[in-house]
Amino acid sequence: LGQKIQVVVADDAGKPEQAVSVAKRLASSDNVCIMLGSISSPASLAASQVAQQSQTAQIVISGTAQRITTQGNPWVFRSAVPDTKLAGDLADFINEKFAGKKKVAFLYVNDDFGRGGIEGFKTRAQKYGIEAVADEKYTRGDLDFTAQLARIKNANPDIVVEWSRYAEGALIAKQRLQAGINAPFLGSDGAAHPKYLELGTPSVNGIYYATHFSPSTVSGNKTGEAFIERVKTTLKKEPDFVHAQAFDAITAAIAAIEKAGSTDKTKIRDALRTVDFDGARGRFKFDQKGDPELVTHIVLVRDGKETNGRR
């Protein structure tokens, strides 16, 4: 609109109480016209209450908890695909890639992230007649998964679906080989963190996982390819999924301001509902809840590197 974009940065440290504090400052004393963040679901949910009270649009960057966009808050949007859709899309992929394999074992962290992912998978998998033959949980921070993996092996599954963050996921990848489990392993977006490959290779070779973005899955997407090159030039490394989520959120914010023709907060909120553009992860627009209408990327780890799992 002929004005220079000014970025105001505040660190919530991933803590809900701190997210409330910084969101209040951004919305009031800094008087921002839109807020981008947070990274974690709890901090994003906490900040969303401030977004509603101050009537400032918020685009959550990387929080995947379903309730972020199902709590009836009209001021909240999200760049990340929610965990329930990621898991459901993984069920679709299994039905396509491993047709005829119906016996699935579950291994997951016993918190909102893990339970939400597995429930999302089960809901979608029902239509394919997929049957759960084992349902194993663990507590975040656990290091030994041999008991759960032994029970999974005894259940003789066709497929193992594991919903973990990268640290536990890398350990599970190693211990499943020690347990002699040969069934295909499919994991969550927690495995998409660069540390997963760093900590888990070579044990993670052959594992599939759902992700929001990977340089290996953007072939043909000119915006995504240009985005990768820009990050390589600027940051001297390949982008990960959070870079892509942030890029699309920023693009949506600028598009909404231009479409609104104003920095009025309500007009920007309304314009966000109609933005439609080519993003780093594909064609980007928000659905009625405020979630992005994107196709989940599937990665297969080969030789310690991400490759396109759909090929």
mmCIF file of N, CA, C and O in Angstrom, residues 152-237:
data_model
loop_
_atom_site.group_PDB
_atom_site.id
_atom_site.type_symbol
_atom_site.label_atom_id
_atom_site.label_comp_id
_atom_site.label_asym_id
_atom_site.label_seq_id
_atom_site.Cartn_x
_atom_site.Cartn_y
_atom_site.Cartn_z
ATOM 1 N N ILE A 152 4.519 -55.538 19.755
ATOM 2 C CA ILE A 152 4.157 -55.265 18.364
ATOM 3 C C ILE A 152 4.629 -56.401 17.455
ATOM 4 O O ILE A 152 3.883 -56.868 16.576
ATOM 5 N N LYS A 153 5.841 -56.876 17.670
ATOM 6 C CA LYS A 153 6.351 -57.977 16.842
ATOM 7 C C LYS A 153 5.480 -59.219 17.003
ATOM 8 O O LYS A 153 5.162 -59.902 16.015
ATOM 9 N N ASN A 154 5.071 -59.507 18.223
ATOM 10 C CA ASN A 154 4.223 -60.679 18.480
ATOM 11 C C ASN A 154 2.856 -60.557 17.811
ATOM 12 O O ASN A 154 2.221 -61.565 17.492
ATOM 13 N N ALA A 155 2.404 -59.314 17.583
ATOM 14 C CA ALA A 155 1.103 -59.095 16.933
ATOM 15 C C ALA A 155 1.174 -59.327 15.423
ATOM 16 O O ALA A 155 0.141 -59.394 14.761
ATOM 17 N N ASN A 156 2.393 -59.401 14.883
ATOM 18 C CA ASN A 156 2.634 -59.681 13.466
ATOM 19 C C ASN A 156 1.863 -58.723 12.535
ATOM 20 O O ASN A 156 1.086 -59.155 11.678
ATOM 21 N N PRO A 157 2.100 -57.421 12.667
ATOM 22 C CA PRO A 157 1.377 -56.462 11.822
ATOM 23 C C PRO A 157 1.925 -56.404 10.398
ATOM 24 O O PRO A 157 3.089 -56.762 10.153
ATOM 25 N N ASP A 158 1.091 -55.945 9.474
ATOM 26 C CA ASP A 158 1.544 -55.665 8.104
ATOM 27 C C ASP A 158 2.262 -54.324 8.036
ATOM 28 O O ASP A 158 3.162 -54.126 7.211
ATOM 29 N N ILE A 159 1.823 -53.394 8.891
ATOM 30 C CA ILE A 159 2.311 -52.008 8.891
ATOM 31 C C ILE A 159 2.434 -51.557 10.340
ATOM 32 O O ILE A 159 1.626 -51.946 11.188
ATOM 33 N N VAL A 160 3.432 -50.711 10.631
ATOM 34 C CA VAL A 160 3.521 -50.057 11.936
ATOM 35 C C VAL A 160 3.394 -48.546 11.730
ATOM 36 O O VAL A 160 4.130 -47.964 10.923
ATOM 37 N N VAL A 161 2.444 -47.923 12.418
ATOM 38 C CA VAL A 161 2.276 -46.474 12.379
ATOM 39 C C VAL A 161 2.752 -45.918 13.710
ATOM 40 O O VAL A 161 2.249 -46.298 14.770
ATOM 41 N N GLU A 162 3.724 -45.036 13.654
ATOM 42 C CA GLU A 162 4.371 -44.518 14.862
ATOM 43 C C GLU A 162 4.232 -42.999 14.892
ATOM 44 O O GLU A 162 4.574 -42.318 13.920
ATOM 45 N N TRP A 163 3.701 -42.460 16.008
ATOM 46 C CA TRP A 163 3.474 -41.012 16.114
ATOM 47 C C TRP A 163 4.340 -40.464 17.238
ATOM 48 O O TRP A 163 3.985 -40.538 18.403
ATOM 49 N N SER A 164 5.506 -39.928 16.858
ATOM 50 C CA SER A 164 6.511 -39.484 17.829
ATOM 51 C C SER A 164 7.129 -38.177 17.380
ATOM 52 O O SER A 164 7.030 -37.785 16.214
ATOM 53 N N ARG A 165 7.806 -37.521 18.313
ATOM 54 C CA ARG A 165 8.691 -36.410 17.973
ATOM 55 C C ARG A 165 10.051 -37.002 17.600
ATOM 56 O O ARG A 165 10.293 -38.192 17.777
ATOM 57 N N TYR A 166 10.939 -36.141 17.091
ATOM 58 C CA TYR A 166 12.144 -36.670 16.453
ATOM 59 C C TYR A 166 13.068 -37.454 17.390
ATOM 60 O O TYR A 166 13.641 -38.470 16.980
ATOM 61 N N ALA A 167 13.222 -37.020 18.648
ATOM 62 C CA ALA A 167 14.184 -37.689 19.537
ATOM 63 C C ALA A 167 13.766 -39.124 19.833
ATOM 64 O O ALA A 167 14.550 -40.067 19.668
ATOM 65 N N GLU A 168 12.509 -39.292 20.281
ATOM 66 C CA GLU A 168 12.025 -40.643 20.560
ATOM 67 C C GLU A 168 11.906 -41.453 19.273
ATOM 68 O O GLU A 168 12.180 -42.658 19.247
ATOM 69 N N GLY A 169 11.501 -40.778 18.182
ATOM 70 C CA GLY A 169 11.353 -41.473 16.913
ATOM 71 C C GLY A 169 12.658 -42.073 16.422
ATOM 72 O O GLY A 169 12.679 -43.195 15.889
ATOM 73 N N ALA A 170 13.766 -41.352 16.579
ATOM 74 C CA ALA A 170 15.070 -41.872 16.155
ATOM 75 C C ALA A 170 15.469 -43.085 16.988
ATOM 76 O O ALA A 170 16.025 -44.061 16.461
ATOM 77 N N LEU A 171 15.187 -43.055 18.296
ATOM 78 C CA LEU A 171 15.485 -44.205 19.157
ATOM 79 C C LEU A 171 14.629 -45.406 18.773
ATOM 80 O O LEU A 171 15.106 -46.546 18.738
ATOM 81 N N ILE A 172 13.357 -45.160 18.506
ATOM 82 C CA ILE A 172 12.454 -46.246 18.114
ATOM 83 C C ILE A 172 12.925 -46.881 16.818
ATOM 84 O O ILE A 172 12.863 -48.109 16.646
ATOM 85 N N ALA A 173 13.411 -46.059 15.878
ATOM 86 C CA ALA A 173 13.899 -46.590 14.601
ATOM 87 C C ALA A 173 15.039 -47.578 14.829
ATOM 88 O O ALA A 173 15.106 -48.630 14.174
ATOM 89 N N LYS A 174 15.936 -47.258 15.758
ATOM 90 C CA LYS A 174 17.057 -48.153 16.058
ATOM 91 C C LYS A 174 16.574 -49.421 16.754
ATOM 92 O O LYS A 174 16.980 -50.541 16.407
ATOM 93 N N GLN A 175 15.689 -49.244 17.738
ATOM 94 C CA GLN A 175 15.264 -50.380 18.543
ATOM 95 C C GLN A 175 14.325 -51.317 17.793
ATOM 96 O O GLN A 175 14.249 -52.507 18.091
ATOM 97 N N ARG A 176 13.617 -50.816 16.776
ATOM 98 C CA ARG A 176 12.733 -51.715 15.999
ATOM 99 C C ARG A 176 13.575 -52.684 15.182
ATOM 100 O O ARG A 176 13.188 -53.831 14.965
ATOM 101 N N LEU A 177 14.768 -52.269 14.736
ATOM 102 C CA LEU A 177 15.661 -53.182 14.021
ATOM 103 C C LEU A 177 16.221 -54.236 14.970
ATOM 104 O O LEU A 177 16.318 -55.411 14.621
ATOM 105 N N GLN A 178 16.565 -53.789 16.176
ATOM 106 C CA GLN A 178 17.055 -54.735 17.182
ATOM 107 C C GLN A 178 15.983 -55.750 17.564
ATOM 108 O O GLN A 178 16.281 -56.902 17.890
ATOM 109 N N ALA A 179 14.717 -55.309 17.499
ATOM 110 C CA ALA A 179 13.604 -56.200 17.834
ATOM 111 C C ALA A 179 13.248 -57.130 16.681
ATOM 112 O O ALA A 179 12.453 -58.059 16.859
ATOM 113 N N GLY A 180 13.826 -56.875 15.509
ATOM 114 C CA GLY A 180 13.572 -57.734 14.361
ATOM 115 C C GLY A 180 12.242 -57.482 13.679
ATOM 116 O O GLY A 180 11.655 -58.398 13.084
ATOM 117 N N ILE A 181 11.754 -56.253 13.744
ATOM 118 C CA ILE A 181 10.493 -55.903 13.080
ATOM 119 C C ILE A 181 10.800 -55.486 11.642
ATOM 120 O O ILE A 181 11.514 -54.518 11.409
ATOM 121 N N ASN A 182 10.237 -56.214 10.705
ATOM 122 C CA ASN A 182 10.508 -55.954 9.291
ATOM 123 C C ASN A 182 9.349 -55.272 8.574
ATOM 124 O O ASN A 182 9.480 -54.900 7.404
ATOM 125 N N ALA A 183 8.214 -55.130 9.248
ATOM 126 C CA ALA A 183 7.054 -54.486 8.622
ATOM 127 C C ALA A 183 7.380 -53.027 8.306
ATOM 128 O O ALA A 183 8.147 -52.381 9.030
ATOM 129 N N PRO A 184 6.807 -52.488 7.223
ATOM 130 C CA PRO A 184 7.039 -51.068 6.900
ATOM 131 C C PRO A 184 6.654 -50.158 8.071
ATOM 132 O O PRO A 184 5.631 -50.366 8.714
ATOM 133 N N PHE A 185 7.500 -49.169 8.348
ATOM 134 C CA PHE A 185 7.267 -48.179 9.396
ATOM 135 C C PHE A 185 6.845 -46.872 8.740
ATOM 136 O O PHE A 185 7.504 -46.401 7.810
ATOM 137 N N LEU A 186 5.768 -46.274 9.260
ATOM 138 C CA LEU A 186 5.313 -44.964 8.777
ATOM 139 C C LEU A 186 5.129 -44.049 9.962
ATOM 140 O O LEU A 186 4.496 -44.423 10.963
ATOM 141 N N GLY A 187 5.693 -42.828 9.878
ATOM 142 C CA GLY A 187 5.719 -41.944 11.032
ATOM 143 C C GLY A 187 5.041 -40.610 10.816
ATOM 144 O O GLY A 187 4.500 -40.309 9.746
ATOM 145 N N SER A 188 5.113 -39.802 11.853
ATOM 146 C CA SER A 188 4.455 -38.490 11.884
ATOM 147 C C SER A 188 5.368 -37.399 11.346
ATOM 148 O O SER A 188 6.543 -37.635 11.018
ATOM 149 N N ASP A 189 4.841 -36.174 11.324
ATOM 150 C CA ASP A 189 5.641 -35.025 10.910
ATOM 151 C C ASP A 189 6.736 -34.701 11.915
ATOM 152 O O ASP A 189 7.624 -33.909 11.614
ATOM 153 N N GLY A 190 6.686 -35.312 13.105
ATOM 154 C CA GLY A 190 7.782 -35.129 14.054
ATOM 155 C C GLY A 190 9.103 -35.615 13.488
ATOM 156 O O GLY A 190 10.174 -35.110 13.845
ATOM 157 N N ALA A 191 9.033 -36.583 12.587
ATOM 158 C CA ALA A 191 10.246 -37.105 11.955
ATOM 159 C C ALA A 191 10.822 -36.138 10.928
ATOM 160 O O ALA A 191 11.959 -36.309 10.479
ATOM 161 N N ALA A 192 10.048 -35.136 10.538
ATOM 162 C CA ALA A 192 10.502 -34.198 9.515
ATOM 163 C C ALA A 192 11.534 -33.205 10.042
ATOM 164 O O ALA A 192 12.143 -32.470 9.261
ATOM 165 N N HIS A 193 11.724 -33.153 11.362
ATOM 166 C CA HIS A 193 12.755 -32.280 11.917
ATOM 167 C C HIS A 193 14.130 -32.773 11.461
ATOM 168 O O HIS A 193 14.394 -33.979 11.476
ATOM 169 N N PRO A 194 15.029 -31.864 11.045
ATOM 170 C CA PRO A 194 16.350 -32.307 10.566
ATOM 171 C C PRO A 194 17.107 -33.187 11.552
ATOM 172 O O PRO A 194 17.924 -34.028 11.144
ATOM 173 N N LYS A 195 16.847 -33.032 12.838
ATOM 174 C CA LYS A 195 17.546 -33.830 13.858
ATOM 175 C C LYS A 195 17.201 -35.322 13.746
ATOM 176 O O LYS A 195 17.968 -36.167 14.198
ATOM 177 N N TYR A 196 16.037 -35.635 13.181
ATOM 178 C CA TYR A 196 15.629 -37.039 13.067
ATOM 179 C C TYR A 196 16.625 -37.816 12.213
ATOM 180 O O TYR A 196 17.080 -38.905 12.603
ATOM 181 N N LEU A 197 16.986 -37.269 11.076
ATOM 182 C CA LEU A 197 17.962 -37.928 10.213
ATOM 183 C C LEU A 197 19.343 -37.936 10.857
ATOM 184 O O LEU A 197 20.079 -38.915 10.761
ATOM 185 N N GLU A 198 19.666 -36.838 11.523
ATOM 186 C CA GLU A 198 20.981 -36.733 12.167
ATOM 187 C C GLU A 198 21.142 -37.777 13.269
ATOM 188 O O GLU A 198 22.178 -38.438 13.373
ATOM 189 N N LEU A 199 20.106 -37.932 14.078
ATOM 190 C CA LEU A 199 20.172 -38.873 15.201
ATOM 191 C C LEU A 199 19.908 -40.322 14.797
ATOM 192 O O LEU A 199 20.430 -41.243 15.416
ATOM 193 N N GLY A 200 19.076 -40.517 13.754
ATOM 194 C CA GLY A 200 18.601 -41.864 13.455
ATOM 195 C C GLY A 200 19.297 -42.612 12.345
ATOM 196 O O GLY A 200 19.214 -43.843 12.277
ATOM 197 N N THR A 201 19.995 -41.920 11.452
ATOM 198 C CA THR A 201 20.640 -42.596 10.330
ATOM 199 C C THR A 201 21.764 -43.494 10.841
ATOM 200 O O THR A 201 22.514 -43.089 11.723
ATOM 201 N N PRO A 202 21.885 -44.744 10.333
ATOM 202 C CA PRO A 202 21.187 -45.322 9.179
ATOM 203 C C PRO A 202 19.890 -46.060 9.525
ATOM 204 O O PRO A 202 19.232 -46.591 8.630
ATOM 205 N N SER A 203 19.513 -46.105 10.799
ATOM 206 C CA SER A 203 18.350 -46.903 11.199
ATOM 207 C C SER A 203 17.041 -46.405 10.597
ATOM 208 O O SER A 203 16.083 -47.166 10.475
ATOM 209 N N VAL A 204 16.974 -45.116 10.250
ATOM 210 C CA VAL A 204 15.729 -44.562 9.721
ATOM 211 C C VAL A 204 15.555 -44.812 8.233
ATOM 212 O O VAL A 204 14.498 -44.500 7.671
ATOM 213 N N ASN A 205 16.567 -45.377 7.584
ATOM 214 C CA ASN A 205 16.437 -45.686 6.166
ATOM 215 C C ASN A 205 15.254 -46.637 5.953
ATOM 216 O O ASN A 205 15.074 -47.598 6.691
ATOM 217 N N GLY A 206 14.436 -46.331 4.947
ATOM 218 C CA GLY A 206 13.283 -47.170 4.661
ATOM 219 C C GLY A 206 12.009 -46.741 5.352
ATOM 220 O O GLY A 206 10.950 -47.322 5.108
ATOM 221 N N ILE A 207 12.094 -45.734 6.224
ATOM 222 C CA ILE A 207 10.911 -45.258 6.943
ATOM 223 C C ILE A 207 10.215 -44.148 6.138
ATOM 224 O O ILE A 207 10.866 -43.268 5.587
ATOM 225 N N TYR A 208 8.898 -44.244 6.085
ATOM 226 C CA TYR A 208 8.073 -43.203 5.474
ATOM 227 C C TYR A 208 7.546 -42.288 6.577
ATOM 228 O O TYR A 208 7.305 -42.741 7.692
ATOM 229 N N TYR A 209 7.343 -41.003 6.261
ATOM 230 C CA TYR A 209 6.633 -40.154 7.202
ATOM 231 C C TYR A 209 5.911 -39.022 6.489
ATOM 232 O O TYR A 209 6.280 -38.608 5.392
ATOM 233 N N ALA A 210 4.840 -38.590 7.131
ATOM 234 C CA ALA A 210 4.064 -37.465 6.628
ATOM 235 C C ALA A 210 4.763 -36.171 7.018
ATOM 236 O O ALA A 210 5.307 -36.060 8.115
ATOM 237 N N THR A 211 4.748 -35.196 6.127
ATOM 238 C CA THR A 211 5.366 -33.916 6.445
ATOM 239 C C THR A 211 4.636 -32.786 5.741
ATOM 240 O O THR A 211 3.854 -33.012 4.811
ATOM 241 N N HIS A 212 4.898 -31.587 6.195
ATOM 242 C CA HIS A 212 4.273 -30.401 5.622
ATOM 243 C C HIS A 212 5.002 -29.945 4.363
ATOM 244 O O HIS A 212 4.421 -29.294 3.503
ATOM 245 N N PHE A 213 6.301 -30.287 4.294
ATOM 246 C CA PHE A 213 7.129 -29.796 3.193
ATOM 247 C C PHE A 213 8.450 -30.545 3.205
ATOM 248 O O PHE A 213 8.983 -30.878 4.261
ATOM 249 N N SER A 214 8.980 -30.789 2.024
ATOM 250 C CA SER A 214 10.340 -31.310 1.877
ATOM 251 C C SER A 214 10.878 -30.860 0.534
ATOM 252 O O SER A 214 10.129 -30.858 -0.462
ATOM 253 N N PRO A 215 12.149 -30.471 0.460
ATOM 254 C CA PRO A 215 12.717 -30.133 -0.845
ATOM 255 C C PRO A 215 12.592 -31.273 -1.856
ATOM 256 O O PRO A 215 12.596 -31.029 -3.065
ATOM 257 N N SER A 216 12.433 -32.507 -1.358
ATOM 258 C CA SER A 216 12.345 -33.661 -2.259
ATOM 259 C C SER A 216 10.966 -33.824 -2.881
ATOM 260 O O SER A 216 10.788 -34.635 -3.793
ATOM 261 N N THR A 217 9.970 -33.065 -2.401
ATOM 262 C CA THR A 217 8.599 -33.290 -2.861
ATOM 263 C C THR A 217 7.995 -32.083 -3.595
ATOM 264 O O THR A 217 6.782 -32.050 -3.794
ATOM 265 N N VAL A 218 8.819 -31.118 -3.967
ATOM 266 C CA VAL A 218 8.262 -29.892 -4.580
ATOM 267 C C VAL A 218 8.522 -29.793 -6.081
ATOM 268 O O VAL A 218 8.284 -28.747 -6.676
ATOM 269 N N SER A 219 9.001 -30.869 -6.677
ATOM 270 C CA SER A 219 9.297 -30.841 -8.103
ATOM 271 C C SER A 219 8.066 -30.408 -8.899
ATOM 272 O O SER A 219 6.967 -30.938 -8.719
ATOM 273 N N GLY A 220 8.251 -29.405 -9.765
ATOM 274 C CA GLY A 220 7.144 -28.892 -10.557
ATOM 275 C C GLY A 220 6.458 -27.690 -9.947
ATOM 276 O O GLY A 220 5.688 -27.000 -10.620
ATOM 277 N N ASN A 221 6.711 -27.436 -8.663
ATOM 278 C CA ASN A 221 6.147 -26.256 -7.996
ATOM 279 C C ASN A 221 7.180 -25.132 -8.105
ATOM 280 O O ASN A 221 8.156 -25.096 -7.355
ATOM 281 N N LYS A 222 6.981 -24.219 -9.052
ATOM 282 C CA LYS A 222 7.975 -23.180 -9.316
ATOM 283 C C LYS A 222 8.193 -22.274 -8.102
ATOM 284 O O LYS A 222 9.313 -21.861 -7.814
ATOM 285 N N THR A 223 7.105 -21.973 -7.377
ATOM 286 C CA THR A 223 7.243 -21.140 -6.177
ATOM 287 C C THR A 223 8.073 -21.868 -5.124
ATOM 288 O O THR A 223 8.947 -21.273 -4.486
ATOM 289 N N GLY A 224 7.800 -23.151 -4.936
ATOM 290 C CA GLY A 224 8.557 -23.942 -3.974
ATOM 291 C C GLY A 224 10.017 -24.050 -4.347
ATOM 292 O O GLY A 224 10.909 -23.950 -3.490
ATOM 293 N N GLU A 225 10.288 -24.252 -5.626
ATOM 294 C CA GLU A 225 11.674 -24.360 -6.080
ATOM 295 C C GLU A 225 12.427 -23.049 -5.887
ATOM 296 O O GLU A 225 13.588 -23.034 -5.456
ATOM 297 N N ALA A 226 11.769 -21.922 -6.196
ATOM 298 C CA ALA A 226 12.404 -20.613 -6.001
ATOM 299 C C ALA A 226 12.630 -20.331 -4.525
ATOM 300 O O ALA A 226 13.657 -19.746 -4.136
ATOM 301 N N PHE A 227 11.667 -20.755 -3.686
ATOM 302 C CA PHE A 227 11.794 -20.594 -2.240
ATOM 303 C C PHE A 227 13.012 -21.351 -1.713
ATOM 304 O O PHE A 227 13.790 -20.836 -0.899
ATOM 305 N N ILE A 228 13.217 -22.584 -2.181
ATOM 306 C CA ILE A 228 14.363 -23.389 -1.749
ATOM 307 C C ILE A 228 15.669 -22.680 -2.088
ATOM 308 O O ILE A 228 16.579 -22.587 -1.251
ATOM 309 N N GLU A 229 15.758 -22.177 -3.297
ATOM 310 C CA GLU A 229 16.983 -21.493 -3.720
ATOM 311 C C GLU A 229 17.215 -20.227 -2.910
ATOM 312 O O GLU A 229 18.357 -19.888 -2.568
ATOM 313 N N ARG A 230 16.132 -19.515 -2.576
ATOM 314 C CA ARG A 230 16.277 -18.284 -1.784
ATOM 315 C C ARG A 230 16.810 -18.607 -0.384
ATOM 316 O O ARG A 230 17.683 -17.897 0.134
ATOM 317 N N VAL A 231 16.287 -19.669 0.218
ATOM 318 C CA VAL A 231 16.756 -20.044 1.559
ATOM 319 C C VAL A 231 18.209 -20.521 1.506
ATOM 320 O O VAL A 231 19.026 -20.182 2.369
ATOM 321 N N LYS A 232 18.544 -21.296 0.492
ATOM 322 C CA LYS A 232 19.930 -21.756 0.346
ATOM 323 C C LYS A 232 20.892 -20.572 0.248
ATOM 324 O O LYS A 232 21.955 -20.563 0.865
ATOM 325 N N THR A 233 20.495 -19.570 -0.539
ATOM 326 C CA THR A 233 21.346 -18.393 -0.724
ATOM 327 C C THR A 233 21.471 -17.580 0.553
ATOM 328 O O THR A 233 22.557 -17.115 0.914
ATOM 329 N N THR A 234 20.336 -17.430 1.260
ATOM 330 C CA THR A 234 20.302 -16.551 2.436
ATOM 331 C C THR A 234 20.834 -17.237 3.689
ATOM 332 O O THR A 234 21.619 -16.655 4.447
ATOM 333 N N LEU A 235 20.397 -18.481 3.925
ATOM 334 C CA LEU A 235 20.731 -19.172 5.176
ATOM 335 C C LEU A 235 21.825 -20.216 5.018
ATOM 336 O O LEU A 235 22.246 -20.820 6.012
ATOM 337 N N LYS A 236 22.245 -20.464 3.789
ATOM 338 C CA LYS A 236 23.311 -21.429 3.491
ATOM 339 C C LYS A 236 22.929 -22.856 3.913
ATOM 340 O O LYS A 236 23.773 -23.642 4.335
ATOM 341 N N LYS A 237 21.647 -23.174 3.793
ATOM 342 C CA LYS A 237 21.181 -24.535 4.059
ATOM 343 C C LYS A 237 19.834 -24.717 3.383
ATOM 344 O O LYS A 237 19.188 -23.749 2.975
#
